[in-house]
mmCIF file of C-alpha atoms in Angstrom:
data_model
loop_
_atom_site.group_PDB
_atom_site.id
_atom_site.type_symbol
_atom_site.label_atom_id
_atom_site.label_comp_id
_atom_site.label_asym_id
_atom_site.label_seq_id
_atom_site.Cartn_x
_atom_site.Cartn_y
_atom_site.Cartn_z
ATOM 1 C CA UNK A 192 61.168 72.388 -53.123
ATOM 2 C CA UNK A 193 61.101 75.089 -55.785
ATOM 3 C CA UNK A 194 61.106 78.539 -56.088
ATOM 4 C CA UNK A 195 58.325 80.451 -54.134
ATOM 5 C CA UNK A 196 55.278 80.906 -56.241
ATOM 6 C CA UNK A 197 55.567 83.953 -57.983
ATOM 7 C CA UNK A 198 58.844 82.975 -58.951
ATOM 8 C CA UNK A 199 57.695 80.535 -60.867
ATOM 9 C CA UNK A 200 54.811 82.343 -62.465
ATOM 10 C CA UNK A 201 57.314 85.224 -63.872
ATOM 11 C CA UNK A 202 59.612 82.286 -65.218
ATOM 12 C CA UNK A 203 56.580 80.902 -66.992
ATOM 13 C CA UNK A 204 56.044 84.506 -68.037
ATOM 14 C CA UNK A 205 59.174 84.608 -69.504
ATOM 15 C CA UNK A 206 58.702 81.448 -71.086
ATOM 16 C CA UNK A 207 55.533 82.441 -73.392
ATOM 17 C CA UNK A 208 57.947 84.810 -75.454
ATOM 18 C CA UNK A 209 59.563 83.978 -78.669
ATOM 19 C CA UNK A 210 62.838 82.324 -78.299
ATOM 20 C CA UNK A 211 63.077 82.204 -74.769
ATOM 21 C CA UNK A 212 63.527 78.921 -73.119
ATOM 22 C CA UNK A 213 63.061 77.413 -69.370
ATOM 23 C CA UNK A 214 67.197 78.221 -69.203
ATOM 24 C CA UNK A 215 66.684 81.546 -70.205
ATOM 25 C CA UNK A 216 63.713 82.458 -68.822
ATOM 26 C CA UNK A 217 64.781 81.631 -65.087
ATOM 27 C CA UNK A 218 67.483 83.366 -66.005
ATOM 28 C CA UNK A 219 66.088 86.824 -66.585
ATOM 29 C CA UNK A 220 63.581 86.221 -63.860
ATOM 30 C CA UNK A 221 67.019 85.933 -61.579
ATOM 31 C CA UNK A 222 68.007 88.884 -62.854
ATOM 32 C CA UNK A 223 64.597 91.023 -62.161
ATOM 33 C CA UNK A 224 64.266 89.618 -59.068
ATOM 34 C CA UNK A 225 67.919 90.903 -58.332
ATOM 35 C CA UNK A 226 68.061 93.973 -59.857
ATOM 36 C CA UNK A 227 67.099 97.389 -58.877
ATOM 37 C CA UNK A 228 63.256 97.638 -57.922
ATOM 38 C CA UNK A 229 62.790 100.262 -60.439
ATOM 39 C CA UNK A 230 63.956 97.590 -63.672
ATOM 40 C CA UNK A 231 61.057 95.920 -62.662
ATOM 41 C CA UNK A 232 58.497 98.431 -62.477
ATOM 42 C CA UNK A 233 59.766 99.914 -65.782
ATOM 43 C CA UNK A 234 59.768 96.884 -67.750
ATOM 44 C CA UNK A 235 55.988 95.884 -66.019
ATOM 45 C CA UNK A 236 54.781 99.618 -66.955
ATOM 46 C CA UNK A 237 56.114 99.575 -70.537
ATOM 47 C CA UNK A 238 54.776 96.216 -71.094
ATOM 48 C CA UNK A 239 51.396 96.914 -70.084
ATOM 49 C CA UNK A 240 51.576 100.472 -71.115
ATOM 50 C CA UNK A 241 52.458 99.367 -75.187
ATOM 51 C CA UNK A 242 49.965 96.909 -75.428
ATOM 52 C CA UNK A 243 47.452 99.393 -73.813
ATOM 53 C CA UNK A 244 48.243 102.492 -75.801
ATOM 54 C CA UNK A 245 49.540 101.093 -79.339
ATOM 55 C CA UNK A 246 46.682 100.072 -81.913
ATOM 56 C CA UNK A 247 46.755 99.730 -85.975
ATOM 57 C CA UNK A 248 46.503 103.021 -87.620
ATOM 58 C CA UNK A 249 43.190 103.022 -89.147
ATOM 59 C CA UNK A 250 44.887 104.006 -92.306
ATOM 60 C CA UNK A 251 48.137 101.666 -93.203
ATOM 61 C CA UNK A 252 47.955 99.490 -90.063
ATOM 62 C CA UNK A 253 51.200 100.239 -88.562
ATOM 63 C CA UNK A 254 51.278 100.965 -84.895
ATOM 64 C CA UNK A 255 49.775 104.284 -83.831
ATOM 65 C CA UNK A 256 49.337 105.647 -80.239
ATOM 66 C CA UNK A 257 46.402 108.306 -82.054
ATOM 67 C CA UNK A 258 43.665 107.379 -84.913
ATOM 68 C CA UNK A 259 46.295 107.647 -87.729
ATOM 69 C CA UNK A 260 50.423 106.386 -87.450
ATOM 70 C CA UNK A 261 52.630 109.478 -87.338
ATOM 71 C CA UNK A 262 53.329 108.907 -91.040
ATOM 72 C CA UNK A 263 49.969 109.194 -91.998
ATOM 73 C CA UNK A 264 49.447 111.898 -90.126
ATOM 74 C CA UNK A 265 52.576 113.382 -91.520
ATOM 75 C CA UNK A 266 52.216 116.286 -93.986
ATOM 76 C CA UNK A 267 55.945 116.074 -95.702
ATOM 77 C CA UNK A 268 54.999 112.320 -97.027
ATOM 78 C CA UNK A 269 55.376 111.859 -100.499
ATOM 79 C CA UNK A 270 51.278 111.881 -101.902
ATOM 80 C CA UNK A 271 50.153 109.444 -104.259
ATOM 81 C CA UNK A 272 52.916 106.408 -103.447
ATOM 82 C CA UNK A 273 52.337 103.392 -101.330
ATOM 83 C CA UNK A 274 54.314 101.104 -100.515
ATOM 84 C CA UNK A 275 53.436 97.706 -98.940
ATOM 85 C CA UNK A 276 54.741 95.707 -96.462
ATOM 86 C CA UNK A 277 53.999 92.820 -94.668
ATOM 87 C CA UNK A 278 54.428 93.477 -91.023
ATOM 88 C CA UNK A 279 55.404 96.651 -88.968
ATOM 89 C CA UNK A 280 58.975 96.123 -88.620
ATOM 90 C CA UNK A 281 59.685 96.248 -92.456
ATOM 91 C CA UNK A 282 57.884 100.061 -92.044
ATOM 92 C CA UNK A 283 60.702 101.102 -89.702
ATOM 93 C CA UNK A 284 62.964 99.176 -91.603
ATOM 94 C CA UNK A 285 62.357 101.420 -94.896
ATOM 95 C CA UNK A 286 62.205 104.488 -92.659
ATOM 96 C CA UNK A 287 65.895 103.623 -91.735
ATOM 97 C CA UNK A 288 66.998 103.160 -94.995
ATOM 98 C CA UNK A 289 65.383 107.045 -95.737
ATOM 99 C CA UNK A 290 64.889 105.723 -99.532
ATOM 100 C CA UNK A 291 61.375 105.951 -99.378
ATOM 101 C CA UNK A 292 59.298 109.093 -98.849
ATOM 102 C CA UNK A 293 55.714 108.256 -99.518
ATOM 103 C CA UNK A 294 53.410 106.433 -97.195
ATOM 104 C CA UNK A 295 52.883 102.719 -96.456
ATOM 105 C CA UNK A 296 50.464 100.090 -95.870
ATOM 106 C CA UNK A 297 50.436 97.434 -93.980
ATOM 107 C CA UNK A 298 49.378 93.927 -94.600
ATOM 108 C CA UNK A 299 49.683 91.964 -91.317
ATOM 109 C CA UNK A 300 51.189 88.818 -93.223
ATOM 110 C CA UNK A 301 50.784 86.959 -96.140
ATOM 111 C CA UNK A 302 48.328 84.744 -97.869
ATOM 112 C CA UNK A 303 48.513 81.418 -96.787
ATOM 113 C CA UNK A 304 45.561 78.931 -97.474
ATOM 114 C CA UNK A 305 47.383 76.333 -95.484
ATOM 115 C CA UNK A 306 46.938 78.127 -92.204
ATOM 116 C CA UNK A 307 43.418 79.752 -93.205
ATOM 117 C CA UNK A 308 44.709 83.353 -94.387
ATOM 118 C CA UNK A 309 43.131 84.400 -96.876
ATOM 119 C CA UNK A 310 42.384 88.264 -98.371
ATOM 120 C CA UNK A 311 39.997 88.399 -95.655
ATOM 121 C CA UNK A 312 42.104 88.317 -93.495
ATOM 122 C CA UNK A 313 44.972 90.583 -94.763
ATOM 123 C CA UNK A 314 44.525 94.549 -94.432
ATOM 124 C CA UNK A 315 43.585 94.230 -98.044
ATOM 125 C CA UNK A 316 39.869 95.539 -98.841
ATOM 126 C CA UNK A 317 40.859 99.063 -96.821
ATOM 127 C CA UNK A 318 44.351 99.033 -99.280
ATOM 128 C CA UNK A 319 42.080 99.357 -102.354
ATOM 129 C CA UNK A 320 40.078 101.650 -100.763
ATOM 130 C CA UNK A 321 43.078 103.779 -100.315
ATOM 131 C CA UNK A 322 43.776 103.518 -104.438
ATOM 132 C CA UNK A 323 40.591 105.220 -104.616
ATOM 133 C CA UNK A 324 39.979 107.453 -102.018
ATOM 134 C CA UNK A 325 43.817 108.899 -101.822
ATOM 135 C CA UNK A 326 43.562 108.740 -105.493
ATOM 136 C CA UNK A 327 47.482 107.028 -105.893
ATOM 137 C CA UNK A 328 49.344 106.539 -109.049
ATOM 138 C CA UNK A 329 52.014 103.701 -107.374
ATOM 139 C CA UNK A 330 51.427 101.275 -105.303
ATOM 140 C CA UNK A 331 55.053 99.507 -104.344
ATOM 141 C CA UNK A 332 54.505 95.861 -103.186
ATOM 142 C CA UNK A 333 57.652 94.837 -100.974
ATOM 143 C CA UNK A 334 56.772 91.671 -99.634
ATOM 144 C CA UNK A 335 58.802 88.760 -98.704
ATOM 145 C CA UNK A 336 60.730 86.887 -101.755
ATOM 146 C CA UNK A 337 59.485 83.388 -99.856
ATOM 147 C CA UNK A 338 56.341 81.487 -101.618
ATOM 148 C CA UNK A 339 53.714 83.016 -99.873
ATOM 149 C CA UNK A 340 55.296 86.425 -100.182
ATOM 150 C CA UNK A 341 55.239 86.189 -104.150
ATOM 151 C CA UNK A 342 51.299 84.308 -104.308
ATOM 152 C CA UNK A 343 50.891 87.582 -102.161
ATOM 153 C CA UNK A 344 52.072 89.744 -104.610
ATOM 154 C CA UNK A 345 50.505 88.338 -108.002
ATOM 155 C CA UNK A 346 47.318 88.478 -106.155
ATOM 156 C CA UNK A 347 48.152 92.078 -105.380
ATOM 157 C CA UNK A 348 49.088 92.718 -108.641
ATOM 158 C CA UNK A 349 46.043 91.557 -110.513
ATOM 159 C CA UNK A 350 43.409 93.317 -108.034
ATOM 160 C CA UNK A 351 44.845 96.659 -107.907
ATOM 161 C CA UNK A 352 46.013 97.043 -111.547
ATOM 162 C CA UNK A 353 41.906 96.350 -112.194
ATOM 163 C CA UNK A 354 41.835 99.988 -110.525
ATOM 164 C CA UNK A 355 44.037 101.519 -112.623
ATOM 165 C CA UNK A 356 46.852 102.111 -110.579
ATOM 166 C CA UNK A 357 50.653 101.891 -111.452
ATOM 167 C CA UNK A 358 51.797 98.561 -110.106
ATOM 168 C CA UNK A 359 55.698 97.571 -109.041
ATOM 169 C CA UNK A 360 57.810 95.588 -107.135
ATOM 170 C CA UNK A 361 61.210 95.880 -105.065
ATOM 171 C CA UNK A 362 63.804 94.934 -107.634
ATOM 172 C CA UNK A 363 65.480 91.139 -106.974
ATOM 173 C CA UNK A 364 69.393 90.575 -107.544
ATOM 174 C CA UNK A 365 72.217 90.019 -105.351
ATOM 175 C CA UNK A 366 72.915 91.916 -102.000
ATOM 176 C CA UNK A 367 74.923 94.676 -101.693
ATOM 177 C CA UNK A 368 77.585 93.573 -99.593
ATOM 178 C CA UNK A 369 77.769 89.979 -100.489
ATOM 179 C CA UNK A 370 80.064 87.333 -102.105
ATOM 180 C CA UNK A 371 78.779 85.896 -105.314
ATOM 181 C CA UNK A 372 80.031 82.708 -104.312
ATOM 182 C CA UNK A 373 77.398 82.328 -101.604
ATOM 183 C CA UNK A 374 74.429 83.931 -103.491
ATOM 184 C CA UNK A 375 72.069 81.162 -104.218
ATOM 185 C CA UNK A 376 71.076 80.259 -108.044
ATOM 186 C CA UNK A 377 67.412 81.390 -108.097
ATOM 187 C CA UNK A 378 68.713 84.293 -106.789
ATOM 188 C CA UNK A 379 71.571 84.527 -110.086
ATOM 189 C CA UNK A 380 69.530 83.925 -112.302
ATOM 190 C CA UNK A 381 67.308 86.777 -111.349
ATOM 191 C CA UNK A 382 70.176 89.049 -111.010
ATOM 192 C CA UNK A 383 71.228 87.918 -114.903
ATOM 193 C CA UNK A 384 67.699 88.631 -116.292
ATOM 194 C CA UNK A 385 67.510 91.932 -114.861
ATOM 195 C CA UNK A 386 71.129 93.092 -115.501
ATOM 196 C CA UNK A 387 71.363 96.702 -116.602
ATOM 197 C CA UNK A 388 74.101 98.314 -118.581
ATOM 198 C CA UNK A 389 76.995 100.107 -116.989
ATOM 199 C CA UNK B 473 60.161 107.988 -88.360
ATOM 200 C CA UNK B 474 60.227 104.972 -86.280
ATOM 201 C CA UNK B 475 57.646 102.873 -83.923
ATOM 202 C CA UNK B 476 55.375 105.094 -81.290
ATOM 203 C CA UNK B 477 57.294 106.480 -78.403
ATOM 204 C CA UNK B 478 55.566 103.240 -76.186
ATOM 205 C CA UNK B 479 56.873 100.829 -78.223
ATOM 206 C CA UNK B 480 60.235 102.725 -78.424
ATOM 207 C CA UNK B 481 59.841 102.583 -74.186
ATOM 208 C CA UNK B 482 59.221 98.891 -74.322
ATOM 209 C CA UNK B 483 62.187 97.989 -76.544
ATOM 210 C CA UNK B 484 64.445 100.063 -74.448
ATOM 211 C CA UNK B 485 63.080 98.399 -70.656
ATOM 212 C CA UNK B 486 63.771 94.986 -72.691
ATOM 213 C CA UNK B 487 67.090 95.570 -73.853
ATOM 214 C CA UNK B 488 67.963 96.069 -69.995
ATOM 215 C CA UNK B 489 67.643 92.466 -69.579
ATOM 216 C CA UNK B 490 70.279 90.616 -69.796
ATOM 217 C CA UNK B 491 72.107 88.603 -73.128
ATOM 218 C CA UNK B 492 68.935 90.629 -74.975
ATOM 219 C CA UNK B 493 70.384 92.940 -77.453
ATOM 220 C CA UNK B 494 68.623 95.653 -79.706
ATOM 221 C CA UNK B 495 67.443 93.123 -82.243
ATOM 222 C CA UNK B 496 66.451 90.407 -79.810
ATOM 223 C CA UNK B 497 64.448 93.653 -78.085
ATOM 224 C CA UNK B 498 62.862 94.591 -81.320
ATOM 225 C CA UNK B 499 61.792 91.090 -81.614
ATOM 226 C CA UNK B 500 60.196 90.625 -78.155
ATOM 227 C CA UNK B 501 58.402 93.669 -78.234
ATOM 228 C CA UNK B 502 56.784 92.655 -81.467
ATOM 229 C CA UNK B 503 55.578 89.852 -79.949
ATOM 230 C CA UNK B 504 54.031 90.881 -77.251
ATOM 231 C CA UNK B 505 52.095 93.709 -78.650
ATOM 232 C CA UNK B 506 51.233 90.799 -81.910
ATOM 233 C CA UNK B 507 50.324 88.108 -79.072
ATOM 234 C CA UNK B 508 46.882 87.956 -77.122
ATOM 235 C CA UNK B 509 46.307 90.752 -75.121
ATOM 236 C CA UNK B 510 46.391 88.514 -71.660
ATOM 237 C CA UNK B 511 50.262 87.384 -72.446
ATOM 238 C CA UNK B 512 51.035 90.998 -71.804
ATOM 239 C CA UNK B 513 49.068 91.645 -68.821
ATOM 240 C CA UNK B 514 49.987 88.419 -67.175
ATOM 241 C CA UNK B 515 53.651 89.308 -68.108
ATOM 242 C CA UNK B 516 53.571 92.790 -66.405
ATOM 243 C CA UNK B 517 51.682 91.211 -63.500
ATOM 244 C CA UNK B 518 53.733 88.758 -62.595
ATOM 245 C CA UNK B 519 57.273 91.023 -62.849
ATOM 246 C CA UNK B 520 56.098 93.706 -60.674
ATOM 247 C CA UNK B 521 54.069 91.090 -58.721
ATOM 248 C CA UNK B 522 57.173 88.863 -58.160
ATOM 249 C CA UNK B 523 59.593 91.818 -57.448
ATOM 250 C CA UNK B 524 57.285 93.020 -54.637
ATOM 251 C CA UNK B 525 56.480 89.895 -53.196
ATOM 252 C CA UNK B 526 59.790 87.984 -53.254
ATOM 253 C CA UNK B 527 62.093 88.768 -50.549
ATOM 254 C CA UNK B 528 65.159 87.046 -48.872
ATOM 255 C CA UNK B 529 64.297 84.299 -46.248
ATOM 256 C CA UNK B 530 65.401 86.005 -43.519
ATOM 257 C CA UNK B 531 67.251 82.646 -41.900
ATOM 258 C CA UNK B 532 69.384 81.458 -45.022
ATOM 259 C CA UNK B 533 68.601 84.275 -48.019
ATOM 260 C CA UNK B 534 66.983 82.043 -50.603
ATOM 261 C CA UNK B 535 63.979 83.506 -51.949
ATOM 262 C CA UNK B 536 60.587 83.672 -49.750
ATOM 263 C CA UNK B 537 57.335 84.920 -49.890
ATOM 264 C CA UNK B 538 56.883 85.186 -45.970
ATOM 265 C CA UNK B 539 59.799 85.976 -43.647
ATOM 266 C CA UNK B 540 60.964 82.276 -43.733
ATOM 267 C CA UNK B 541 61.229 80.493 -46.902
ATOM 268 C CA UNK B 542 59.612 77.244 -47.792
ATOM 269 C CA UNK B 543 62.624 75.233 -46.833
ATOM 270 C CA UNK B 544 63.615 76.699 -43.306
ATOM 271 C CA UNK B 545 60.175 76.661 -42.327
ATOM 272 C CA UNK B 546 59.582 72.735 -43.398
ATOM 273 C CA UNK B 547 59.273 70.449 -40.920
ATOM 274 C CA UNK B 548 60.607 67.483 -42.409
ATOM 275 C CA UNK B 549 64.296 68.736 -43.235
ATOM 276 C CA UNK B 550 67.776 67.241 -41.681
ATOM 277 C CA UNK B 551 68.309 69.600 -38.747
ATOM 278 C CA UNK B 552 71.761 70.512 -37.731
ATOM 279 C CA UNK B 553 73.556 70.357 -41.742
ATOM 280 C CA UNK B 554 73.795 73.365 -43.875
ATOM 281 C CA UNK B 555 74.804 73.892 -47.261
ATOM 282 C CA UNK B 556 76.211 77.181 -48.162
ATOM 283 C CA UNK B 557 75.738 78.556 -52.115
ATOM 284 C CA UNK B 558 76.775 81.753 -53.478
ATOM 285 C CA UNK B 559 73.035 82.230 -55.100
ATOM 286 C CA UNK B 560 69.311 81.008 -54.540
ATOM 287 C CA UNK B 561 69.570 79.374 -58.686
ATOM 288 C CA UNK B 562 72.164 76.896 -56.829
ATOM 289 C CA UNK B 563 69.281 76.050 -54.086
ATOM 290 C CA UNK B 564 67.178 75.186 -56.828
ATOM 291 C CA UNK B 565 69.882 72.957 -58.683
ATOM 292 C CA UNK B 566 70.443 70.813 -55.472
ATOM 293 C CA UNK B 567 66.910 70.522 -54.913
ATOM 294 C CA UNK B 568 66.523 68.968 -58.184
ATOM 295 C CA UNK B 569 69.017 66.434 -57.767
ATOM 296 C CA UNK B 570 67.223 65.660 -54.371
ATOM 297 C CA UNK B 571 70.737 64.348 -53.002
ATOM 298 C CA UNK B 572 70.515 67.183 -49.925
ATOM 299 C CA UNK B 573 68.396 66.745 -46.834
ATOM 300 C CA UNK B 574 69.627 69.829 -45.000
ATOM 301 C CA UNK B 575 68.887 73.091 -45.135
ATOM 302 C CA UNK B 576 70.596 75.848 -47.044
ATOM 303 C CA UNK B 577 72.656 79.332 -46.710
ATOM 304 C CA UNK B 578 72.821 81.696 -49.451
ATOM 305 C CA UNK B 579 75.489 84.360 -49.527
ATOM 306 C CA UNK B 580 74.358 86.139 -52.218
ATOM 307 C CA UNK B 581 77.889 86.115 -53.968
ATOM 308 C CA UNK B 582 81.375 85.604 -53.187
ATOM 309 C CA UNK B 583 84.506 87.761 -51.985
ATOM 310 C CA UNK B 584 86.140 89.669 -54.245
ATOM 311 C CA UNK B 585 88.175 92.297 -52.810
ATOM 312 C CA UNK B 586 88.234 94.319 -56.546
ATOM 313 C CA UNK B 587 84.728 94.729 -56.609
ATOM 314 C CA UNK B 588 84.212 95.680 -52.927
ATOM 315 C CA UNK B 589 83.080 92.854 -51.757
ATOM 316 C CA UNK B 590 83.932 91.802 -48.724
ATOM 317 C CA UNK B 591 82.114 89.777 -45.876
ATOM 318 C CA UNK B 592 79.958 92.452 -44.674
ATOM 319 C CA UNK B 593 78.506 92.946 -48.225
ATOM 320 C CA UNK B 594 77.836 88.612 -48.156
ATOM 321 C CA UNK B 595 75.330 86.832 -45.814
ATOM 322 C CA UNK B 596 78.389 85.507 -43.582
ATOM 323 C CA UNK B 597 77.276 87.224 -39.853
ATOM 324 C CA UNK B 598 73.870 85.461 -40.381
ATOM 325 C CA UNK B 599 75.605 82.426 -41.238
ATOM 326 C CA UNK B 600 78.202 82.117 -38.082
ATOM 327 C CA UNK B 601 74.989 83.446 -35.749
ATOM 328 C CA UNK B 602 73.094 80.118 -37.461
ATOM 329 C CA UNK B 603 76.400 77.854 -36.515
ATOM 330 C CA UNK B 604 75.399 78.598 -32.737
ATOM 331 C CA UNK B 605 71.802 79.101 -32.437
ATOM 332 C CA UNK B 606 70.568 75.714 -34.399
ATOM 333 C CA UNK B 607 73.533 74.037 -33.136
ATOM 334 C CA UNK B 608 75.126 73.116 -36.466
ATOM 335 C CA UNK B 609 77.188 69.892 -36.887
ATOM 336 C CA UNK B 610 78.107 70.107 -40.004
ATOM 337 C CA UNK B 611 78.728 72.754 -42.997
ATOM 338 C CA UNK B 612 78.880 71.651 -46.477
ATOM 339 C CA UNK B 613 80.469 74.444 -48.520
ATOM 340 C CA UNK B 614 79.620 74.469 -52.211
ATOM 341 C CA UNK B 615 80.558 77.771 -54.059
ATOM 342 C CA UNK B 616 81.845 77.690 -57.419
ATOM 343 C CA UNK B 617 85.339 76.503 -58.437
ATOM 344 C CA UNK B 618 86.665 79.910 -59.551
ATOM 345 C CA UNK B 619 89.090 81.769 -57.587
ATOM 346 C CA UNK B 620 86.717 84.074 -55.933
ATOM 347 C CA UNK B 621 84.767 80.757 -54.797
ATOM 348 C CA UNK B 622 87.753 79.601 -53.886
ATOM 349 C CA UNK B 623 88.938 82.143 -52.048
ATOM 350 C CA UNK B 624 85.157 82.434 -49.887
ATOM 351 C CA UNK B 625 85.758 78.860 -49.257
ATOM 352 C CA UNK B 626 88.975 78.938 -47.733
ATOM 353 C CA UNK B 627 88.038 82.318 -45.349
ATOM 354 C CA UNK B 628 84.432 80.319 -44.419
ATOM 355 C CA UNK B 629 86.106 77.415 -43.517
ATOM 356 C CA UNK B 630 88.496 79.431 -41.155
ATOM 357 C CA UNK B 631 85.512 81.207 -39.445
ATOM 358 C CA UNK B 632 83.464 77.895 -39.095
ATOM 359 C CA UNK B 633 85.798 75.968 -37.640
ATOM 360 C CA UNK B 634 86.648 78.391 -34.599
ATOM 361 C CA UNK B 635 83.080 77.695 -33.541
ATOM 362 C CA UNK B 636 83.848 74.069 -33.610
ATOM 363 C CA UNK B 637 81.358 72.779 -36.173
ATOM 364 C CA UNK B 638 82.720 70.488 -39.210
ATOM 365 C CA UNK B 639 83.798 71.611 -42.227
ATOM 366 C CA UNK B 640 83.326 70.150 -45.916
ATOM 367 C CA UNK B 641 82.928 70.932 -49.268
ATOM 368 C CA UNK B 642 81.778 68.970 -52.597
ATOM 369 C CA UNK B 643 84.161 66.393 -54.022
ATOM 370 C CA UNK B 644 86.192 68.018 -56.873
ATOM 371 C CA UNK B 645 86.629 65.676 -59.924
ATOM 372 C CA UNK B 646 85.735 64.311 -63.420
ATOM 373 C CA UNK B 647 82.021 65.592 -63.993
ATOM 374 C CA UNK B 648 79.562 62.180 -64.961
ATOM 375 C CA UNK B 649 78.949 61.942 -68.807
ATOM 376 C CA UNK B 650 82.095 63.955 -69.292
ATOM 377 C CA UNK B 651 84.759 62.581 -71.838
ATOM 378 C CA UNK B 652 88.479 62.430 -70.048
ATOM 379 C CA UNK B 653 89.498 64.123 -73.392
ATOM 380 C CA UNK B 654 87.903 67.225 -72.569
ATOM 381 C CA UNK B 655 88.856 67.637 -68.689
ATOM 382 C CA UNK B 656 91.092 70.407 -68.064
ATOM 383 C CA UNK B 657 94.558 69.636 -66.261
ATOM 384 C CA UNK B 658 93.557 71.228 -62.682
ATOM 385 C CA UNK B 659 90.208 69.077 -62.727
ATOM 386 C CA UNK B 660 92.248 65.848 -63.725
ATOM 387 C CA UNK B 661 94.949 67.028 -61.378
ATOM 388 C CA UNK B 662 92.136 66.963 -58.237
ATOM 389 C CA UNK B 663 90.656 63.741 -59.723
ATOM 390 C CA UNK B 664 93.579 61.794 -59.233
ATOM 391 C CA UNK B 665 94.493 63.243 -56.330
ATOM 392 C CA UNK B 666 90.879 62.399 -54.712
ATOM 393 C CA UNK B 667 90.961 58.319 -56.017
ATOM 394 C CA UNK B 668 89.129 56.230 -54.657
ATOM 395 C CA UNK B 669 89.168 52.357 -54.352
ATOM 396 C CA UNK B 670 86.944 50.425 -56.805
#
């Protein structure tokens, strides 16, 4: 004897989400089933109610409830810049840092031949579209430092500086915030070569 | 700027969960909105689905999807021994180690006079009423070892026995698998106490 049916469907539910095991997920199934009613509904309309209304800007990608992202759509953004990124989060991520004012773009991951991702199928053709048509003079590629992050970014590079545009990356060093003891030695020695006077 | 005011409503109705924080809330949301379309349909179906179906068995509290759950409405149970649990996870757990024949009784909590509780606010009256109507002969008590537990044991076991049925609760002891290192004093204290013969 288990739980009643529909128990055991919103535990497997629970269970298809990242990080979530059986432990857990019975867990928070306990804890809608015991909670107020309206938990439930909330969490069931918001769930259904993202996935329904959010879709990719048709400009940069990130999420957009209208045609264009409310940065696109934005008239106070910085014209001409670009930055890049590889997956929506890092967008709000810059926006919290407020150090960047122009617009972004982007990519939806990384290249990665070894699980079939190639520029196809990045948000890559529409980015070069934008050097043209928004006519930019930067393009800012902040991807991740990891392989496929940087084979990312040298392909970048090479297509978009064919189009004339100003090309650069995020500057590499050591956190702000962290012991030098712990930083790791790729990551010192490109802190060393790009030391600047004080 | 930050992510569309449905994604923002989906982060928040996640972060109402429980042990899932702001960043753990991000993460879900991410996923579901990355993730085929039919994880977050089936996901919204089944939470309001199993909050609107599920209701308390209305003989012993665990969970049911008709007025009597699957257990007090199976034919093939010990009649006449029930085993009373604070919460309808703890059904589940004895079912699984298949060592119960009985049926159950789910109180939905213990007593614990700082939080209001008291035995009106528990499934006791339903419990006593259950004592004479299936003609009870025995009551295993199995709440958790805490001092609220406790204390629900000791004011069951007064209530039960003035209606003459028997009285017992799970062995206390040295949990299998354990190391003796690790047992605290009070659970080596009621292991000794409760030796047996070999």
């Amino acid at each position: 004897m288990n739980y009643p049916p529909s128990v055991r469907r919103l535990i497997e539910s629970l269970r298809q989400l990242p990080s979530i095991g059986p432990r857990s997920a019975e867990r928070l199934a306990l804890h809608i089933l015991r909670a107020d009613p309206a938990l439930a509904e909330n969490l069931a309309a918001s769930v259904s109610g993202a996935r329904r209304t959010v879709r990719p800007c048709e400009c940069c990608g990130f999420y957009a409830e209208a045609p264009r992202c409310e940065i696109c759509a934005a008239a106070d953004r910085e014209a001409g810049v670009v930055c890049v990124v590889e997956q929506p989060a890092d967008v709000v991520n810059f926006e919290k840092s407020g150090a960047f004012k122009g617009r972004y773009h982007v990519l939806g991951g990384s290249l990665s031949p070894l699980d079939d991702i190639g520029p196809e199928e990045l948000n890559i053709a529409k980015l070069l579209a934008r050097v043209r048509d928004e006519q930019l003079r930067e393009v800012v590629i902040a991807l991740n430092t990891d392989v496929k992050g940087e084979t990312t970014t040298l392909y970048l590079a090479r297509e978009l500086r064919q189009l004339g545009v100003k090309v650069t990356r995020l500057a590499t060093g050591i956190s702000i915030g962290t012991s030098l003891e712990y930083a790791d030695s790729v990551t010192l020695s490109h802190a060393l070569g790009g030391r600047k006077e004080v």
